[in-house]
PDB file of C-alpha atoms in Angstrom:
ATOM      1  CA  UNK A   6      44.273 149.076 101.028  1.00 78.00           C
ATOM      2  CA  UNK A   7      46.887 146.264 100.339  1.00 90.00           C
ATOM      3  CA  UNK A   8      50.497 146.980  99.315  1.00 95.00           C
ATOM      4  CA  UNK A   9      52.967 144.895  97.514  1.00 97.00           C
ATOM      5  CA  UNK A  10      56.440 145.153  98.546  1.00 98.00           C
ATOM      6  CA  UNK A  11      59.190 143.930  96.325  1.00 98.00           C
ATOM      7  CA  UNK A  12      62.510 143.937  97.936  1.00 98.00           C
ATOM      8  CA  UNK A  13      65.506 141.198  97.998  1.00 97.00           C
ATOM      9  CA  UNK A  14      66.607 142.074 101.030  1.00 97.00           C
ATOM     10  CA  UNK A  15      65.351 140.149 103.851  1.00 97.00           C
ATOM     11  CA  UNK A  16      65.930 142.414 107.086  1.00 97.00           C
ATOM     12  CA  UNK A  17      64.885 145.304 104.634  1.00 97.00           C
ATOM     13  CA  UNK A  18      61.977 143.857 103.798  1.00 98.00           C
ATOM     14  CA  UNK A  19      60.681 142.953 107.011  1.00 97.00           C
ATOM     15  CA  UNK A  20      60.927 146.410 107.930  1.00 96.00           C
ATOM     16  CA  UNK A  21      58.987 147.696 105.469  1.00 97.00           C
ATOM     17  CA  UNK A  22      56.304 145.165 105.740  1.00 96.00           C
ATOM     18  CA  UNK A  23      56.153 146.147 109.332  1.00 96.00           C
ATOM     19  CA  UNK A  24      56.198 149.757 108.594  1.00 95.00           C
ATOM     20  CA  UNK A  25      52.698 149.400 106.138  1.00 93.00           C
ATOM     21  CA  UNK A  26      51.299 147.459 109.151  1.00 92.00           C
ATOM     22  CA  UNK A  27      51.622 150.397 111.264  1.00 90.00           C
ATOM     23  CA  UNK A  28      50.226 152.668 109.364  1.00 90.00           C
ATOM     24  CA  UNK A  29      47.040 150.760 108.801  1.00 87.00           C
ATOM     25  CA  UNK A  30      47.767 148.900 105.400  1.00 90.00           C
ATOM     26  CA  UNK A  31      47.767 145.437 104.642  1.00 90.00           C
ATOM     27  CA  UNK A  32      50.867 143.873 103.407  1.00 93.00           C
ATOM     28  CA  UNK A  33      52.565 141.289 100.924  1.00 95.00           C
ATOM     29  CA  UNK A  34      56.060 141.093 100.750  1.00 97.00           C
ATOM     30  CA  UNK A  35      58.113 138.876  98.445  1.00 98.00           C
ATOM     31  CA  UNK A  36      61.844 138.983  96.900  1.00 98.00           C
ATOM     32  CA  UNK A  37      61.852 138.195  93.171  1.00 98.00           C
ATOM     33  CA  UNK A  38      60.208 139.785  90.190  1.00 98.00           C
ATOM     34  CA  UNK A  39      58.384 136.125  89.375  1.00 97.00           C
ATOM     35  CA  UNK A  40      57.239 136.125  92.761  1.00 98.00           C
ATOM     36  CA  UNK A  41      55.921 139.621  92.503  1.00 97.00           C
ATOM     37  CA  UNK A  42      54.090 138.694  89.150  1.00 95.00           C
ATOM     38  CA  UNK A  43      52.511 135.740  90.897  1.00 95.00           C
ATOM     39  CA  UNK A  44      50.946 137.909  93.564  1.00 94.00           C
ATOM     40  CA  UNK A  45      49.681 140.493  91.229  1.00 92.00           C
ATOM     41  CA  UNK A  46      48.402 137.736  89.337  1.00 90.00           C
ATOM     42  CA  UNK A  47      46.468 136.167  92.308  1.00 87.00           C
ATOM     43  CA  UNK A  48      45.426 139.452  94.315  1.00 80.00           C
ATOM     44  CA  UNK A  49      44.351 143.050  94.536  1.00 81.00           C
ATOM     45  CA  UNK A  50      46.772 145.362  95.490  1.00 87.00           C
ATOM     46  CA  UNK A  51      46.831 149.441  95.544  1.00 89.00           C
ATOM     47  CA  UNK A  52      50.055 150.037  95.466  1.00 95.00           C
ATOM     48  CA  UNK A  53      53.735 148.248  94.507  1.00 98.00           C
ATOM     49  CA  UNK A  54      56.837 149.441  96.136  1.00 98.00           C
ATOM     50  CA  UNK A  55      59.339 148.485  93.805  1.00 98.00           C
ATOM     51  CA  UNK A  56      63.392 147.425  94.154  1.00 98.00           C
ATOM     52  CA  UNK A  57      65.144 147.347  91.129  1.00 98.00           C
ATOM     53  CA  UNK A  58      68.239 145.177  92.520  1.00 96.00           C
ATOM     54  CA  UNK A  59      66.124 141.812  92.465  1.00 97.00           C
ATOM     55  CA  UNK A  60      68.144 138.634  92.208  1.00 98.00           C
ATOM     56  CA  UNK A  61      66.280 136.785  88.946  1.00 97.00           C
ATOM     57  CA  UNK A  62      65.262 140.029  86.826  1.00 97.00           C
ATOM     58  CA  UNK A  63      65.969 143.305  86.852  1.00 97.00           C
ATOM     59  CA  UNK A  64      63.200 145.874  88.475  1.00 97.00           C
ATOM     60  CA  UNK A  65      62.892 147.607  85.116  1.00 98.00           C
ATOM     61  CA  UNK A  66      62.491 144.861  83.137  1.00 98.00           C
ATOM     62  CA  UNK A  67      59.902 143.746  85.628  1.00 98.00           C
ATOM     63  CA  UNK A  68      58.092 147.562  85.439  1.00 98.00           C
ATOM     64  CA  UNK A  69      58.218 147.619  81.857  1.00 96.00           C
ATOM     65  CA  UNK A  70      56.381 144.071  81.462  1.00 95.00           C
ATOM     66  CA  UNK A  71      53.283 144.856  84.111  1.00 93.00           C
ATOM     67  CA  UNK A  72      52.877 148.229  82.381  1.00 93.00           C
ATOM     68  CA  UNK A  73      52.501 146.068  78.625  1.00 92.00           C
ATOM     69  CA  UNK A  74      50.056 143.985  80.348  1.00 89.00           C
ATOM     70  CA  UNK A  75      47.915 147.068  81.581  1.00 86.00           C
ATOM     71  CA  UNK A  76      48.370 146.789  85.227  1.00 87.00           C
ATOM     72  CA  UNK A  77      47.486 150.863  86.460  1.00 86.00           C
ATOM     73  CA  UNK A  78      47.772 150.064  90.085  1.00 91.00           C
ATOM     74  CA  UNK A  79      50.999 153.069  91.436  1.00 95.00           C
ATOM     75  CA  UNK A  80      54.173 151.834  91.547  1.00 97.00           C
ATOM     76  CA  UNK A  81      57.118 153.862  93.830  1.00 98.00           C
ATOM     77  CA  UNK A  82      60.776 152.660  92.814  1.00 98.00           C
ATOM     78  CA  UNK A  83      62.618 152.616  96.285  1.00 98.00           C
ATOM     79  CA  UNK A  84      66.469 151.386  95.204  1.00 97.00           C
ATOM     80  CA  UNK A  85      69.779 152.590  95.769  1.00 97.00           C
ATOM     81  CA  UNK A  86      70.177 153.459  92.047  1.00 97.00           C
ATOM     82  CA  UNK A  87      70.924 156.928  92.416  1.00 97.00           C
ATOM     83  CA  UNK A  88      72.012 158.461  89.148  1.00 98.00           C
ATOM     84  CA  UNK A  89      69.984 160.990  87.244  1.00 98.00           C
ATOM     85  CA  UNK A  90      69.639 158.555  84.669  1.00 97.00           C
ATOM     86  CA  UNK A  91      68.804 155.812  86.558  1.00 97.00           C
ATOM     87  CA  UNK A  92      65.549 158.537  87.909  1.00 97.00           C
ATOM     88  CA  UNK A  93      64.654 159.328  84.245  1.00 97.00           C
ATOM     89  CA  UNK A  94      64.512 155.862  83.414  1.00 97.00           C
ATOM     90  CA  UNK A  95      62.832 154.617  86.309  1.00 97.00           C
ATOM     91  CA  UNK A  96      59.788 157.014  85.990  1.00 97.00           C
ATOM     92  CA  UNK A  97      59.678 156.684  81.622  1.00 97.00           C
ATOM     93  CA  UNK A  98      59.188 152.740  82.022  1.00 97.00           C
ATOM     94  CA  UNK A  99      56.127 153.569  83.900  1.00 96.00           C
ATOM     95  CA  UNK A 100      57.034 154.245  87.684  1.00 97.00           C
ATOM     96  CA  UNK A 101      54.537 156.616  89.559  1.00 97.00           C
ATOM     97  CA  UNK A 102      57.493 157.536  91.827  1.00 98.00           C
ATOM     98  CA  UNK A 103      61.133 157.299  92.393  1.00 98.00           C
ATOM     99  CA  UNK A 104      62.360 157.492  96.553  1.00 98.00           C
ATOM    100  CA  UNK A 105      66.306 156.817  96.624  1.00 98.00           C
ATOM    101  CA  UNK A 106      67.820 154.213 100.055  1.00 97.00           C
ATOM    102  CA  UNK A 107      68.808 155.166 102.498  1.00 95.00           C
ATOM    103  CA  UNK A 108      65.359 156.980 102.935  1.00 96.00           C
ATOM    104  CA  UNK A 109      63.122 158.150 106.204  1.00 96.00           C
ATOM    105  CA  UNK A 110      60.272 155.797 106.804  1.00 95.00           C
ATOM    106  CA  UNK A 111      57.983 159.100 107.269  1.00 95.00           C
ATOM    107  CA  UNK A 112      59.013 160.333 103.527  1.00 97.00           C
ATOM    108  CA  UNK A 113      57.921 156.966 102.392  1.00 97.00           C
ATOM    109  CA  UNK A 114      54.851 156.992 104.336  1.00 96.00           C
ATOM    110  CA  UNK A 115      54.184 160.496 102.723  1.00 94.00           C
ATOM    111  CA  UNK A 116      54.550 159.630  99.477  1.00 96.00           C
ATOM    112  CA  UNK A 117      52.813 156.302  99.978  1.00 95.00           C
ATOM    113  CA  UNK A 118      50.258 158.712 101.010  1.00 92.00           C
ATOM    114  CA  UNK A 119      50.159 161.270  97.754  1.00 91.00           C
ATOM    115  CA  UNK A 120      50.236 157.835  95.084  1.00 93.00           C
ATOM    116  CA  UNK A 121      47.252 156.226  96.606  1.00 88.00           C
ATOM    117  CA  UNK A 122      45.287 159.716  96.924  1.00 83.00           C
ATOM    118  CA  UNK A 123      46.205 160.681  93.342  1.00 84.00           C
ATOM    119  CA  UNK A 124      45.367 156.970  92.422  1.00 81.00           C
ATOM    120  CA  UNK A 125      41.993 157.170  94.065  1.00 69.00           C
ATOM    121  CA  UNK A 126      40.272 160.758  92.506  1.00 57.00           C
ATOM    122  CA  UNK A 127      42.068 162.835  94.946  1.00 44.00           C
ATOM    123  CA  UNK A 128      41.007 160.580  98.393  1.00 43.00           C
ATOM    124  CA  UNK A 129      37.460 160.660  97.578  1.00 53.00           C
ATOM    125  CA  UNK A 130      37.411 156.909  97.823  1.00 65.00           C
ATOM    126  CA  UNK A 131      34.655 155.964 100.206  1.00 68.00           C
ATOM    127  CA  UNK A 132      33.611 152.914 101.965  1.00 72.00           C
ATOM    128  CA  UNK A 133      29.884 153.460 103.207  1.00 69.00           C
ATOM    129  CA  UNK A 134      28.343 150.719 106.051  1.00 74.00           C
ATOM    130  CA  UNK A 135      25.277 151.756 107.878  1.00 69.00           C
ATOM    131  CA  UNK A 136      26.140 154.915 109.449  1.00 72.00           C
ATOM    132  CA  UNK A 137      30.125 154.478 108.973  1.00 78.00           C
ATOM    133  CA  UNK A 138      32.326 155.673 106.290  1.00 76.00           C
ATOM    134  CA  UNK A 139      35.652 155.441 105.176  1.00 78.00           C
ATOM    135  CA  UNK A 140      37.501 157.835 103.440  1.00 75.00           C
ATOM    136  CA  UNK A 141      40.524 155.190 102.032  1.00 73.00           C
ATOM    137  CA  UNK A 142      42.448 157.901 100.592  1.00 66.00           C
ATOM    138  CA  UNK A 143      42.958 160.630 103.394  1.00 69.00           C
ATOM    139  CA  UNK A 144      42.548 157.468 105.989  1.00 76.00           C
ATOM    140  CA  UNK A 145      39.221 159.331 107.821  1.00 78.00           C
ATOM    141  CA  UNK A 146      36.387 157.374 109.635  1.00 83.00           C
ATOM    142  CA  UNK A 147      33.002 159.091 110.541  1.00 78.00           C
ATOM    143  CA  UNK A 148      30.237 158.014 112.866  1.00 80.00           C
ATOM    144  CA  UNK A 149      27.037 159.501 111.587  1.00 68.00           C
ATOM    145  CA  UNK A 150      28.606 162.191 110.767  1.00 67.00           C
ATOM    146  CA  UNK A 151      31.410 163.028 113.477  1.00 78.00           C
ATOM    147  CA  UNK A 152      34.613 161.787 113.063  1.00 81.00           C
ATOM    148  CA  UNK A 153      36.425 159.102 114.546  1.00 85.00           C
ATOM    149  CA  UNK A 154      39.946 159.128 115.427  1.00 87.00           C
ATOM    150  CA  UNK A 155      41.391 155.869 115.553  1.00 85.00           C
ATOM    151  CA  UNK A 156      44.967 154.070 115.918  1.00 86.00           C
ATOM    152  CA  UNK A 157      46.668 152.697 112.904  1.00 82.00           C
ATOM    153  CA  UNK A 158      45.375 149.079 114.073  1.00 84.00           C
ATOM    154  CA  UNK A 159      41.634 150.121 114.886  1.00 85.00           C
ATOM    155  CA  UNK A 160      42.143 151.489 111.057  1.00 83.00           C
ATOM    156  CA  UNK A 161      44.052 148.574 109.430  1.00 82.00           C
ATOM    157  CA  UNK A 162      40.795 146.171 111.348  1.00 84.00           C
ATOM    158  CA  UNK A 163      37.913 148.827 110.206  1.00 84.00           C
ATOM    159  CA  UNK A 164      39.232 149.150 106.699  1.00 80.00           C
ATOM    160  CA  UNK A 165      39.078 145.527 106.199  1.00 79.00           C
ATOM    161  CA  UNK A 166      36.191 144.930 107.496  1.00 82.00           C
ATOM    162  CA  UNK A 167      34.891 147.068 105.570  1.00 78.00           C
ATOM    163  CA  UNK A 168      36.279 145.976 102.460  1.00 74.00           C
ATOM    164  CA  UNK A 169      35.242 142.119 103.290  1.00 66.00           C
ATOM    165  CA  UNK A 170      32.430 141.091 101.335  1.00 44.00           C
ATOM    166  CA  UNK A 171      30.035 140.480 104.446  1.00 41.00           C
ATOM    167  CA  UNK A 172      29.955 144.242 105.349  1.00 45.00           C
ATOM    168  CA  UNK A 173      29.009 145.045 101.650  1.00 48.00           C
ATOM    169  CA  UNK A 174      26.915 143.146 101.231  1.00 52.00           C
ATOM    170  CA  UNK A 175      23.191 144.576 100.445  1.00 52.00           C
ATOM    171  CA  UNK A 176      21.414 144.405 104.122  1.00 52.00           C
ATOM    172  CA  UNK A 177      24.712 144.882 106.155  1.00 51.00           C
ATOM    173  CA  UNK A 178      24.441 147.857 108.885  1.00 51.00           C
ATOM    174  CA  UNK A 179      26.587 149.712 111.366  1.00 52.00           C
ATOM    175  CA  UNK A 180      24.932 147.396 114.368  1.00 56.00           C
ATOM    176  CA  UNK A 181      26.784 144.103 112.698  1.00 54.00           C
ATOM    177  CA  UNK A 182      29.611 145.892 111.827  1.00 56.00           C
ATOM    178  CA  UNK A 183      30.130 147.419 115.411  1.00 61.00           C
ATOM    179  CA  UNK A 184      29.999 143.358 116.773  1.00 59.00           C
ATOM    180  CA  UNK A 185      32.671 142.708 114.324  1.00 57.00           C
ATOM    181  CA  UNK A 186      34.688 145.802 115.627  1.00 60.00           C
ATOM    182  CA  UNK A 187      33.765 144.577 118.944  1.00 62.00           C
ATOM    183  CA  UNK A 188      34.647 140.717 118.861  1.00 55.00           C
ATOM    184  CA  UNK A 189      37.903 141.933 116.961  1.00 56.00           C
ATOM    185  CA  UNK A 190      38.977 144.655 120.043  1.00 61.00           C
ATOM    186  CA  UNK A 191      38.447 141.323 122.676  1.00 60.00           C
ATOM    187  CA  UNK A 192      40.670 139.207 120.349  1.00 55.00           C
ATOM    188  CA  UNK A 193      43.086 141.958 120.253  1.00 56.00           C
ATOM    189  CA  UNK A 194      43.019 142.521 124.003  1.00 62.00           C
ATOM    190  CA  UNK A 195      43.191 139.196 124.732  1.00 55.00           C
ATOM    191  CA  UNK A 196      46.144 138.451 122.239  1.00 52.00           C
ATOM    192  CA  UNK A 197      48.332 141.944 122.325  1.00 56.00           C
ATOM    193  CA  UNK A 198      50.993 141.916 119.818  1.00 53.00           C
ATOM    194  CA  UNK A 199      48.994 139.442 117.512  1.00 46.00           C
ATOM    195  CA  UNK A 200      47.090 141.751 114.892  1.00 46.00           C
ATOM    196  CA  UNK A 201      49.888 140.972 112.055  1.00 45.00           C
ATOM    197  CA  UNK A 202      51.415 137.546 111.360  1.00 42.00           C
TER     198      UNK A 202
END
């Protein structure tokens, strides 16, 4: 799953890229709404985290012209606009969700959590290779049958895998996707602290 993060500020937004990297997601970040367009434009994305304080267009504005052209994809407004109001208009443009700054990273995370289950039926969303599958939404992995339990990285490496077009393709098994796994844990090992750019 691949998040969008809109936010002007730098530091900010470095810390919330890093955040969706620990938690197994993959993650754009950029700081203006025609920068945001751009990436929608050009990739896939599950979920936008939204600022509405962005320095060439307001976030509102910016909601209310993705929603016009059709884009469904969840999008959680995380600003320091605070007011009632500012809520209620927020979520009638077409927001999925409305989290207020200063925040906790593990309220975030939750409702991160709730938009892409409710997004994806409920967390039925399933990745099936070979004998391995991946339940995107409640962020489970099974073996033939028993389940795995894996760090946020092993995740974050499975789930794209996974999602890459050589492990679904017609003919791909668990055996070639358990090299992958494996050539990827010897990379990782033998570059620590080099899974995310």
């Amino acid at each position: 799953m691949k998040i969008l993060i809109v936010e002007d500020d730098t530091l900010l937004l470095q810390g919330l890229i890093l955040a969706a990297q620990t938690e197994g997601y993959a993650c754009d970040g950029v700081s203006t709404a025609r920068m945001a367009e751009q990436s929608l434009e050009a990739g896939h994305y599950s979920l936008v985290v939204l600022d509405l304080g962005l320095p060439d267009e307001d976030g509102l504005h910016f909601l209310a012209r993705i929603r016009q052209k059709k884009y469904t994809l969840p999008v959680l407004i995380l600003t320091a606009r605070d007011t009632l109001t500012d809520k209620i208009a927020g979520l009638d443009v077409g927001a999925d969700d409305y989290l207020v700054k200063p925040f906790a990273l593990e309220e975030l995370h939750a409702r991160i959590r709730a938009l892409l289950r409710r997004h994806n039926n409920q967390g039925e969303s399933e990745l099936i290779v070979g004998n391995l599958t991946l339940n995107m939404g409640r962020r489970q992995v099974w073996m033939g049958g028993e389940e795995l339990i894996l760090t946020p990285k092993e995740y974050a490496l499975l789930s794209r895998l996974m999602l890459k077009d050589i492990c679904r393709q017609p003919g791909a098994s668990g055996n070639s996707l358990q090299r992958y796994l494996q050539l990827g844990q010897r990379a990782l090992d033998q570059h620590p602290g080099s899974a995310y750019p």
